[in-house]
Coordinates of C-alpha atoms (C1' of nucleotides) in Angstrom, one line a residue:
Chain A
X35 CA 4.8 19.0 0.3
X36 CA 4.4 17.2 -3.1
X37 CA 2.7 14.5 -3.6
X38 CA 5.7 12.1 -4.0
X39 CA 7.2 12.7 -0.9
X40 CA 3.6 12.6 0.9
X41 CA 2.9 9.3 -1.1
X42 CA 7.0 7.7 0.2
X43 CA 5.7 9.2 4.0
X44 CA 2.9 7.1 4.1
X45 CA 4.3 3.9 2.7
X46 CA 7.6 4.6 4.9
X47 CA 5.4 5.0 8.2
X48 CA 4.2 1.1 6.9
X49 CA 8.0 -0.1 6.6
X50 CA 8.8 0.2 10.0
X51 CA 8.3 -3.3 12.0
X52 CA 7.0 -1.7 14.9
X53 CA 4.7 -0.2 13.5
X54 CA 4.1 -2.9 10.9
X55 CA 2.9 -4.8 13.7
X56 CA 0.4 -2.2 15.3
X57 CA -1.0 -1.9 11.6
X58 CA -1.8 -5.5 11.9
X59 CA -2.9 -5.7 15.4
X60 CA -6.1 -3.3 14.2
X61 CA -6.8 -4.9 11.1
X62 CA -9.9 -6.2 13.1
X63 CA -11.3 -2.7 13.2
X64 CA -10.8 -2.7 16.9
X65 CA -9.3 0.6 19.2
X66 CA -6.5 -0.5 21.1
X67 CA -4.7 1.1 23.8
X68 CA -1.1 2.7 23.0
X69 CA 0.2 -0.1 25.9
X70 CA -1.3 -3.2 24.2
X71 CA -0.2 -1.8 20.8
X72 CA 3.6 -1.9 22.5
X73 CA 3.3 -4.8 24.0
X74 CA 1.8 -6.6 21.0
X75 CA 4.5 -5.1 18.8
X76 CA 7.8 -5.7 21.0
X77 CA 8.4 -2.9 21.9
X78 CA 8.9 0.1 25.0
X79 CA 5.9 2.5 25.5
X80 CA 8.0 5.5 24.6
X81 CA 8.8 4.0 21.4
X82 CA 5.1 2.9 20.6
X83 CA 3.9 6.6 21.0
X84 CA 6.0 8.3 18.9
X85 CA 5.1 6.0 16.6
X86 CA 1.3 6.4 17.3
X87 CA 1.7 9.9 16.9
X88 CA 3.3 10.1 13.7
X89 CA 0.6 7.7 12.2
X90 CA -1.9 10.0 13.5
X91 CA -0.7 12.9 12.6
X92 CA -0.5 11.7 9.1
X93 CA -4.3 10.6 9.0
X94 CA -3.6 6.4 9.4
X95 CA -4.9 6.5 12.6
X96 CA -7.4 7.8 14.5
X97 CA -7.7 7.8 18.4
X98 CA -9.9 8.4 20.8
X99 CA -8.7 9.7 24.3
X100 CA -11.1 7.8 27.4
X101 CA -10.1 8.3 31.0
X102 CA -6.2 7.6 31.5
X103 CA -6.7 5.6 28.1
X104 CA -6.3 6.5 24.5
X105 CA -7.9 4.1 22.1
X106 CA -6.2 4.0 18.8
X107 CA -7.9 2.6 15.4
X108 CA -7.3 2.9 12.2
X109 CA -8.5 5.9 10.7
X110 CA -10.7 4.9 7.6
X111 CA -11.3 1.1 5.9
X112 CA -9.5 2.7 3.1
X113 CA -6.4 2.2 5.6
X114 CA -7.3 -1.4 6.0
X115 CA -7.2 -2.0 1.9
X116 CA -4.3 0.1 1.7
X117 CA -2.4 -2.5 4.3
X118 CA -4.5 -5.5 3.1
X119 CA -3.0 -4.1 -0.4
X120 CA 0.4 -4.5 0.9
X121 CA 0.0 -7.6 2.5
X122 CA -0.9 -9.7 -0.9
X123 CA 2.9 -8.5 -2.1
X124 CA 4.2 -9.5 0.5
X125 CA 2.2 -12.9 1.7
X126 CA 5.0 -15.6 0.8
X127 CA 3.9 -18.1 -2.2
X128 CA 2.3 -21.0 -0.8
X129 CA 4.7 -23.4 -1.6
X130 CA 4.2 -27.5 -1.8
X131 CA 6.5 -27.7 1.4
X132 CA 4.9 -24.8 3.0
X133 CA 6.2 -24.6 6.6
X134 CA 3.5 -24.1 9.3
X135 CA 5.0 -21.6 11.2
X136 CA 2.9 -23.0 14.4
X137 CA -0.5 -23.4 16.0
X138 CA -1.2 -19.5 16.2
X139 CA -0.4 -19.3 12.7
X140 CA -2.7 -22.2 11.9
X141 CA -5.6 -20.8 13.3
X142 CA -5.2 -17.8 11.4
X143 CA -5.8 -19.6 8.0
X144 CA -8.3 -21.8 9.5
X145 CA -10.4 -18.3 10.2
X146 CA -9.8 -14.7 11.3
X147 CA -11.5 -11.1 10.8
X148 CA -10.0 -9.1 8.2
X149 CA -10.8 -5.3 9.5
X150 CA -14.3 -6.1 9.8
X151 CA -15.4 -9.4 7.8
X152 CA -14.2 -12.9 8.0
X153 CA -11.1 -14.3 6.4
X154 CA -9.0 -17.5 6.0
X155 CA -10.5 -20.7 5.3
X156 CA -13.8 -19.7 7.2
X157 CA -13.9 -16.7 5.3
X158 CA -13.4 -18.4 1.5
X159 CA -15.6 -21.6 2.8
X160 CA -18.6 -19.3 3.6
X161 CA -18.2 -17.4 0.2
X162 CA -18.1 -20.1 -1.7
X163 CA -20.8 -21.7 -0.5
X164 CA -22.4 -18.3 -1.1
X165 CA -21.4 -18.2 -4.9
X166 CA -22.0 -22.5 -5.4
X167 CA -25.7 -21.4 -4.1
X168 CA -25.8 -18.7 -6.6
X169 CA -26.5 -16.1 -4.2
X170 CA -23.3 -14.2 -4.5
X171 CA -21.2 -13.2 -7.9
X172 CA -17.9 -12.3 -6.8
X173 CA -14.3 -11.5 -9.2
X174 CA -11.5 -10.6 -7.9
X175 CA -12.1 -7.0 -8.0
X176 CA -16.4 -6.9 -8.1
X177 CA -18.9 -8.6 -6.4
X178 CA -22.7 -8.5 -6.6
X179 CA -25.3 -10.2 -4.2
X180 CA -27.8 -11.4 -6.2
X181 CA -31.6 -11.6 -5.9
X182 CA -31.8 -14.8 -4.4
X183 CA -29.1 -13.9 -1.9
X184 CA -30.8 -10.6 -0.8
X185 CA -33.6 -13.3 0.5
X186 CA -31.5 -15.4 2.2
X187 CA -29.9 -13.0 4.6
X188 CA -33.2 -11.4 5.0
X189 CA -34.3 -14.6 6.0
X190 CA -31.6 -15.1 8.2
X191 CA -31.8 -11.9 10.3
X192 CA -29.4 -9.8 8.1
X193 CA -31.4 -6.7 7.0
X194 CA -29.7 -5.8 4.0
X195 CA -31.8 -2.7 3.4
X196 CA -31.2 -1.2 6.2
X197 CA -27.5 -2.0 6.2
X198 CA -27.3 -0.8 2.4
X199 CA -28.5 2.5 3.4
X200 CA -25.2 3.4 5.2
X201 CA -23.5 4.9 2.8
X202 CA -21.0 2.4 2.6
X203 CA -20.1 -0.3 -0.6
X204 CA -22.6 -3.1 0.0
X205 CA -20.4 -6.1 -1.5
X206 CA -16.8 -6.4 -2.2
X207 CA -14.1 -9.1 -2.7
X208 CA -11.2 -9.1 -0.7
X209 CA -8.3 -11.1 -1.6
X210 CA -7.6 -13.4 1.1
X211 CA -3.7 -13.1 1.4
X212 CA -3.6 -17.2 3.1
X213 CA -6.2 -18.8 0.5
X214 CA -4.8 -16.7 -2.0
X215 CA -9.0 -16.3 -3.3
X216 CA -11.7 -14.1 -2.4
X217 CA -13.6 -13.6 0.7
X218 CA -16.9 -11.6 1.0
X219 CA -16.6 -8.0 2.1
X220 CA -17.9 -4.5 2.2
X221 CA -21.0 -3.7 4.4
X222 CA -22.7 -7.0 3.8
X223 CA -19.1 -8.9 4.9
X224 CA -19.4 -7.1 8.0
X225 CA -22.9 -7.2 8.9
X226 CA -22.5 -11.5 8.6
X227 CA -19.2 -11.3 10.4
X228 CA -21.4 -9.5 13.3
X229 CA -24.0 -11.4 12.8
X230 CA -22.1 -14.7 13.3
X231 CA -20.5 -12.9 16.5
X232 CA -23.4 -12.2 18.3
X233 CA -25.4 -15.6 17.6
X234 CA -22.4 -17.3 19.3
X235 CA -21.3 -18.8 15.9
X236 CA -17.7 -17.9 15.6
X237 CA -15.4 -16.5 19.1
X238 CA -12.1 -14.9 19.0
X239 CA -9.1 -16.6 20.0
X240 CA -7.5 -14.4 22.9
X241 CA -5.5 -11.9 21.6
X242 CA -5.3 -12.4 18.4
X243 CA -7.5 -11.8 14.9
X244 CA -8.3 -15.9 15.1
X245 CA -11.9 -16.4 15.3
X246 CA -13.1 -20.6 16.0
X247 CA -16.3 -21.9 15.1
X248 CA -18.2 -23.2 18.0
X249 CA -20.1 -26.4 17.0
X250 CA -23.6 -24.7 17.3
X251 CA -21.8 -22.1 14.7
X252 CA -20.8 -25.4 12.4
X253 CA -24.2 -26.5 12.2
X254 CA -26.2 -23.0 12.0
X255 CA -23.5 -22.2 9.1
X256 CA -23.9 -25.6 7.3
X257 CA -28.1 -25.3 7.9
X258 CA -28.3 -21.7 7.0
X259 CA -25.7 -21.1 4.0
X260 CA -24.7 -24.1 3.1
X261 CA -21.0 -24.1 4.1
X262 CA -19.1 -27.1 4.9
X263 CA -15.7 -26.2 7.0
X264 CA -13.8 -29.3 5.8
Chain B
X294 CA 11.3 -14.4 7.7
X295 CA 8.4 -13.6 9.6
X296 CA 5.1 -12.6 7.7
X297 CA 5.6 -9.2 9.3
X298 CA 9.0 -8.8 9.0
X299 CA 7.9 -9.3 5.2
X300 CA 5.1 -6.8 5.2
X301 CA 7.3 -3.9 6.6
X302 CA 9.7 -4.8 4.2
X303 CA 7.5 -4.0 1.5
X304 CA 5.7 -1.0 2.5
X305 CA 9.3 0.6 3.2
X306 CA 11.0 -0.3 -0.5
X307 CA 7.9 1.6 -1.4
X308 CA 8.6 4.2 1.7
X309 CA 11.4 6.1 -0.7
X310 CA 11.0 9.2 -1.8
X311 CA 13.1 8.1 -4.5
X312 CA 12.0 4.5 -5.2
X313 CA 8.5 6.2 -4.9
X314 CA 9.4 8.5 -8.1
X315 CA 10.2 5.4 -9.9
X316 CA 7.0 3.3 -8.9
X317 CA 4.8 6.2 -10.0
X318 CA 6.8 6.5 -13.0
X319 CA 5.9 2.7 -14.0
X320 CA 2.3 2.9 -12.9
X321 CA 0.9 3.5 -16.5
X322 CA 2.5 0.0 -17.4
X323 CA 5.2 0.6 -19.5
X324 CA 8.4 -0.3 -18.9
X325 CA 11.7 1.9 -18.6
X326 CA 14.9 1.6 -18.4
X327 CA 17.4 1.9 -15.6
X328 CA 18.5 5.5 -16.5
X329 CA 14.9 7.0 -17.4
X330 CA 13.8 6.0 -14.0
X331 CA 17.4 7.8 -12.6
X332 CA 16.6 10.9 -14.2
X333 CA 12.8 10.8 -13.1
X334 CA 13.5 10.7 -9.5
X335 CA 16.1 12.8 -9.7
X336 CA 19.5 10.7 -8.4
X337 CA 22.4 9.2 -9.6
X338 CA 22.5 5.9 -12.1
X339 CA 24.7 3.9 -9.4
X340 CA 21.7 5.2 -6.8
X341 CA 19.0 4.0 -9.2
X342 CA 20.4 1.1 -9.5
X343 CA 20.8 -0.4 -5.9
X344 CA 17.0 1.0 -5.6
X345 CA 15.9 -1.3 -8.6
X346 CA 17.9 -4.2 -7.8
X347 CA 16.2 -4.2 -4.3
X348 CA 13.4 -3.7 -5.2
X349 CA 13.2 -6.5 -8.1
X350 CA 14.3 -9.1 -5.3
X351 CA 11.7 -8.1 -3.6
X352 CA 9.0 -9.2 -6.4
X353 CA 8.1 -5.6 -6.8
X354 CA 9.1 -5.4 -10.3
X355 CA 10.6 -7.3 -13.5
X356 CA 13.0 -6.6 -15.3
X357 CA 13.8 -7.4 -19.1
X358 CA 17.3 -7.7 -20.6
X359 CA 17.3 -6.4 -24.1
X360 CA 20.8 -5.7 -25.6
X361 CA 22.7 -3.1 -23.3
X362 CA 19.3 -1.8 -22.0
X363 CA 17.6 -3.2 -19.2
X364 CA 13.7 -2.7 -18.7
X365 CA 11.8 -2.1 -15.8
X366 CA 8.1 -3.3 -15.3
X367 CA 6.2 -3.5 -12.6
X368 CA 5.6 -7.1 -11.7
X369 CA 2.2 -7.2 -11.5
X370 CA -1.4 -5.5 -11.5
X371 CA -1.4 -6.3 -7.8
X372 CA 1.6 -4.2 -7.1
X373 CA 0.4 -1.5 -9.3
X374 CA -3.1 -1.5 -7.1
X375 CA -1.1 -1.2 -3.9
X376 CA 0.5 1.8 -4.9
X377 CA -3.0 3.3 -5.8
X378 CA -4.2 2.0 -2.2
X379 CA -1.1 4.0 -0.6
X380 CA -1.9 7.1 -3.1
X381 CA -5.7 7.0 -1.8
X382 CA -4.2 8.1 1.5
X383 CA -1.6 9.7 0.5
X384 CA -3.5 11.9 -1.7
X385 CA -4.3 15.3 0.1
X386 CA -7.7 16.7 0.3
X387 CA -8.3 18.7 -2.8
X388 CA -9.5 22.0 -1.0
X389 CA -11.2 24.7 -2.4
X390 CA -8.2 26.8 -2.9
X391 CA -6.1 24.1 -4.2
X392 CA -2.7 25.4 -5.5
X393 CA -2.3 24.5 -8.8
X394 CA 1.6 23.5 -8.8
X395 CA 2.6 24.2 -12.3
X396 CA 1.3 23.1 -16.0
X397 CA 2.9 19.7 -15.7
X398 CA 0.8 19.1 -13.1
X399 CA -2.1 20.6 -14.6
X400 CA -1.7 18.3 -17.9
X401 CA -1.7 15.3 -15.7
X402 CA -4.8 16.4 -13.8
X403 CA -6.2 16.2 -16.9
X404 CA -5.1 13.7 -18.9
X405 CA -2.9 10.7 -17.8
X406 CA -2.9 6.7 -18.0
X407 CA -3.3 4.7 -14.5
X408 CA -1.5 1.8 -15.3
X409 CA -3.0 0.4 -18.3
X410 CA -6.6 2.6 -18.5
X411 CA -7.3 6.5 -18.7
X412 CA -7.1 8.8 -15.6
X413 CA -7.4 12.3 -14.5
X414 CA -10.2 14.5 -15.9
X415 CA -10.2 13.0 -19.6
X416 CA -10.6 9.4 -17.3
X417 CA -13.4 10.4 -15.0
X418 CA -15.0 12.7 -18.2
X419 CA -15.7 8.9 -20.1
X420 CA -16.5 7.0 -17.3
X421 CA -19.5 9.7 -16.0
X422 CA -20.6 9.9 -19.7
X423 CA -20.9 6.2 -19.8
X424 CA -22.7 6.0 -16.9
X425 CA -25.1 8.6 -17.4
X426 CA -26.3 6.5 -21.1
X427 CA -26.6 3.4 -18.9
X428 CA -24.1 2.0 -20.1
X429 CA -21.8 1.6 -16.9
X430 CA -22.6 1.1 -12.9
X431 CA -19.6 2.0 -11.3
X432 CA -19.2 2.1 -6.9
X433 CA -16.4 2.7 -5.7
X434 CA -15.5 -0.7 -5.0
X435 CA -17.3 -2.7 -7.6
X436 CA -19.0 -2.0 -11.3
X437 CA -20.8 -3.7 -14.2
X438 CA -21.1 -3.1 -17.6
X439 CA -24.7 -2.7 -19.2
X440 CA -26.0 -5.2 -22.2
X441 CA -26.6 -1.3 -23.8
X442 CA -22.8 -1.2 -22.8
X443 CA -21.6 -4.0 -24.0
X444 CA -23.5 -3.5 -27.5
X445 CA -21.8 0.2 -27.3
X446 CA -18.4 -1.4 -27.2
X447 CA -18.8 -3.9 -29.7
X448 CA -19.9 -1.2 -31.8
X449 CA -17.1 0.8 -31.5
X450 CA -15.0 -2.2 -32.3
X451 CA -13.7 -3.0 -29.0
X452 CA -14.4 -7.1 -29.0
X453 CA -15.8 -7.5 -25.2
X454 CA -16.0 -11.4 -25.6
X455 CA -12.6 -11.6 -27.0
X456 CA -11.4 -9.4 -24.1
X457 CA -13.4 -10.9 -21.3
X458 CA -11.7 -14.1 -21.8
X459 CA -8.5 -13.3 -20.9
X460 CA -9.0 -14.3 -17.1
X461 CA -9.2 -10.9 -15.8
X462 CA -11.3 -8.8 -13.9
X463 CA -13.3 -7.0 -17.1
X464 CA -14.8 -4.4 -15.1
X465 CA -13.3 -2.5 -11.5
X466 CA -13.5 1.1 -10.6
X467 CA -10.0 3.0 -9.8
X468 CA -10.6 5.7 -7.5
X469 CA -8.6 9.1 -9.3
X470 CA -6.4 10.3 -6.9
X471 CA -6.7 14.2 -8.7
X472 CA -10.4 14.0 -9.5
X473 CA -11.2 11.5 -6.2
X474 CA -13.9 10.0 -7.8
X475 CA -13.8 6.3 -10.0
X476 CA -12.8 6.2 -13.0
X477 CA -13.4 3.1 -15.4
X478 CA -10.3 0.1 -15.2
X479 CA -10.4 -3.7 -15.5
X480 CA -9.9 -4.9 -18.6
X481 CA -12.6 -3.1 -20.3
X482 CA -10.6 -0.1 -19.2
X483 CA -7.2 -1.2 -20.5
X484 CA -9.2 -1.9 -23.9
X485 CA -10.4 1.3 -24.3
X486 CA -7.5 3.2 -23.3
X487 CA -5.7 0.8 -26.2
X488 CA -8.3 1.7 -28.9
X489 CA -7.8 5.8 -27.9
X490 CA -4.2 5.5 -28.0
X491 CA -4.5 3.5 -31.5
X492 CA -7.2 5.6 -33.0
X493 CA -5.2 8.8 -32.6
X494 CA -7.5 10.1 -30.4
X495 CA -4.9 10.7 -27.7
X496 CA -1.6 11.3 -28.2
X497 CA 1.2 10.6 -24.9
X498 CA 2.9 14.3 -24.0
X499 CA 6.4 12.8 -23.9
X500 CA 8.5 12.0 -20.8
X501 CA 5.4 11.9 -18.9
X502 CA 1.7 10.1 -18.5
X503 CA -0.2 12.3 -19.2
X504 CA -1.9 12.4 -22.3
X505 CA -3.8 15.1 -24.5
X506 CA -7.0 14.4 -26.9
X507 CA -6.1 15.3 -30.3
X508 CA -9.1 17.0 -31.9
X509 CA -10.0 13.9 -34.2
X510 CA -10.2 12.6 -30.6
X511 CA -11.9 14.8 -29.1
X512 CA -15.1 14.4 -31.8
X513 CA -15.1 10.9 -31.7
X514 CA -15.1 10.8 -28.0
X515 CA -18.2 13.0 -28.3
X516 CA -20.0 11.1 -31.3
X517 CA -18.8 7.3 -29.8
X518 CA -19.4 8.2 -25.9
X519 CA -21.2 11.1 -25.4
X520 CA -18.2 12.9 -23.8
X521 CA -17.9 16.8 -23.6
X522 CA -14.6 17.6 -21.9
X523 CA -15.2 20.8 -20.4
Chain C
dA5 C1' 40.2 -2.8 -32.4
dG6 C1' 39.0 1.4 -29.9
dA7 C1' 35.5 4.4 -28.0
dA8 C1' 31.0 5.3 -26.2
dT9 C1' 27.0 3.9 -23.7
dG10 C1' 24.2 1.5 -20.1
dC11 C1' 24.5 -0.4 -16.0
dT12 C1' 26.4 -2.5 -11.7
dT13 C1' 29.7 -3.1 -7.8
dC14 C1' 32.6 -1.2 -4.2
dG15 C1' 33.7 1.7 -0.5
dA16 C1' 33.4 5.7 2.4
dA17 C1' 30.9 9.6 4.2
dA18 C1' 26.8 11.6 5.8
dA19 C1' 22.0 11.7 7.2
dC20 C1' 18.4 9.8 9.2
dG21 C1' 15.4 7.4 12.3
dA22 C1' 14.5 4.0 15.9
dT23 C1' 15.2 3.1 20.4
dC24 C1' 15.1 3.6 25.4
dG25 C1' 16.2 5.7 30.1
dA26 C1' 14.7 9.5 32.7
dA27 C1' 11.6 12.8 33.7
dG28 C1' 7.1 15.1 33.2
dT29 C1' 1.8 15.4 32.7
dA30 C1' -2.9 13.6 33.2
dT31 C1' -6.2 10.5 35.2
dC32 C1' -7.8 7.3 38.6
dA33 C1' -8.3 4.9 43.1
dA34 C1' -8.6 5.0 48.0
Chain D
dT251 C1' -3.6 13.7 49.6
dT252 C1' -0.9 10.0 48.2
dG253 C1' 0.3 6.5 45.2
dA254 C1' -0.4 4.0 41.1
dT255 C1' -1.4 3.7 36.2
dA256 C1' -1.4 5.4 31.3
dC257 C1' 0.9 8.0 28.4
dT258 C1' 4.0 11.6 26.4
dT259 C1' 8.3 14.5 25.9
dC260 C1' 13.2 15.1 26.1
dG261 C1' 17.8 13.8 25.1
dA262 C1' 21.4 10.9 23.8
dT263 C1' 23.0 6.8 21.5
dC264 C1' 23.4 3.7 18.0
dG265 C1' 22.5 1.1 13.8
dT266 C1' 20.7 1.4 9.2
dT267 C1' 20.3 3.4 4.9
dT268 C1' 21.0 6.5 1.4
dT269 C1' 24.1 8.6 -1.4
dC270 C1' 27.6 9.3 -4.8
dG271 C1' 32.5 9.1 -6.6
dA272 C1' 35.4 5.8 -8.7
dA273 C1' 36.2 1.7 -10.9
dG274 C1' 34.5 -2.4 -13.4
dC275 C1' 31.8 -5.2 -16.7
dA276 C1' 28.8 -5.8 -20.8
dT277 C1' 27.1 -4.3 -25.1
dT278 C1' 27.0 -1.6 -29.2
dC279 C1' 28.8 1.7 -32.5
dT280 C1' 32.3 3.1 -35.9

DNA sequence: AGAATGCTTCGAAAACGATCGAAGTATCAA
DNA sequence: TTGATACTTCGATCGTTTTCGAAGCATTCT
């Protein structure tokens, strides 16, 4: 096959809204089951596992068969740019009169988890509080931690040796498609996105990608990094 | 429309074999007209057309009215990196017994312009060289010039300040989809691709992006850089 | 003015892919 | 073993999209 029509396969596999909308619902980094993915994109089980198939079979996904369940993910965090990629075209502008589109869609900008790191306004608030702090340099395409930042999330639990050693980027930006900035990715994005899960800081919303701060997490954020979630 | 709706939307303009052909063939920035892009993907003019006109309403690219010619650009760095994002995945694993798939291929495996900044062997070629001298960190996410690459640059007569002020990212990595290893972008990338082009030390094989060192440019990448194509 | 070029619009034919009901396989629970 | 759950495969239908010929409009050339 050449490498056009392999490139127009892939993107075409993204242009379908049911699968569109399974792409999404594992932006977290999350495995879902084929029946959750259908349910959460509209649309019968048969139809959700040809789909899944076809995304599998052409390396987007990856899945993992447990018991009468199969847990589908995405294959690789270069699938999650590749869609986050896609998703800054097509994020509308935000216009003066920007229409909320609702309360689910609010908590999404107020805060979310973008594959594996925080996004929306929790996401931006915590990186710039980072970079106003000087412990984080971040463009729009690089990022850096810097010296005094490697201290801080040492001294906040965050083992940043140990995390660096993982073969994986330590610090990226990722263009946050509602703030329209950057947010903090890459390993260290991750690690403080765990980190924030497992103190009790931030908790998923139900079924979706909406995280809310707890008001312990306000104060540990604000005491810790700086951040103020106006 | 829904954000989703939106998203799909996107990923399948770019899901065409034959819009595809006409993305990739505006990827090294230039702008072409209606009928050059026909002839690259291979279809009709009327064809060509309906594909551009959608794909301009959907802010994928610009186009520019000049006399009975109309030129088409991509609309923007960001859409040029998602079609890199969907070419990472798209691109298949270069195995050991790769099939070469003709000389046209082979000249663009090693020579062509990404966008705006060198790619292929040539690409990869400068950026090791430059970061073997120190002169360039480069992850594949994030990279920095050196102060020993910024005197380097200046030297050479590529202004750095002048160029660092133009509000965009100086420095980023571009992951080669033939070599699949970084090659130097950003602006410092589009600068030096510039000066090569100007210098005469590459020369554009027509109809095409790839590119071929003259030998003039072939010595002075060796003298200035430290590059040896092999 | 008349002819040629570049591009778009219209309309019809053809191809493609999504979708879902029905039926089949695998796993689990009791 | 029996029944339920999770998922896949098959087959037919139906809507969408691509495609290109033909005709139309705008610009430039002679």
């Amino acid at each position: 096959m050449s490498n056009n029509a392999r490139f127009a396969e892939i993107a075409a596999l993204a242009g379908d809204p049911g699968r569109a909308s399974m792409l999404n619902g594992l932006m977290d980094g999350r495995a879902l089951t084929a029946s959750e993915l259908a349910q959460l994109a509209g649309i019968t089980a048969q139809t959700a596992s040809s789909h899944l198939t076809k995304m599998t079979e052409a390396g987007l996904l990856q899945v993992e068969k447990q018991g009468r369940h199969r847990y589908h993910r995405l294959a690789s965090p270069a699938v999650a740019q590749m869609i986050e990629s896609i998703m800054r075209i097509a994020a509308p502008e935000v216009s003066v009169k920007a229409v909320r589109t609702g309360p689910r869609d609010a908590a999404l900008r107020a805060g979310r988890t973008c594959y594996d790191h925080l996004a929306g306004h929790l996401g931006v608030s915590i990186t710039d509080a980072l970079i106003d702090a000087g412990h984080l340099e971040l463009g729009i395409d690089a990022g850096e931690v810097t010296d005094s930042g490697l201290v801080l999330f040492d001294r906040a639990g965050i083992d940043v040796d140990v995390i660096a050693k993982r073969g994986r980027i330590l610090c990226r930006p990722c263009l946050d498609w509602s703030e329209r900035r950057p947010h903090l990715a890459g390993a260290i994005g991750a690690a403080l996105c765990s980190h924030c899960f497992d103190n009790g800081w931030i908790r998923r919303i139900e079924g979706t990608r909406a995280v809310s701060v707890t008001p312990n997490g306000q104060r540990q954020l604000r005491e810790t990094f700086g951040v103020s979630l106006s």
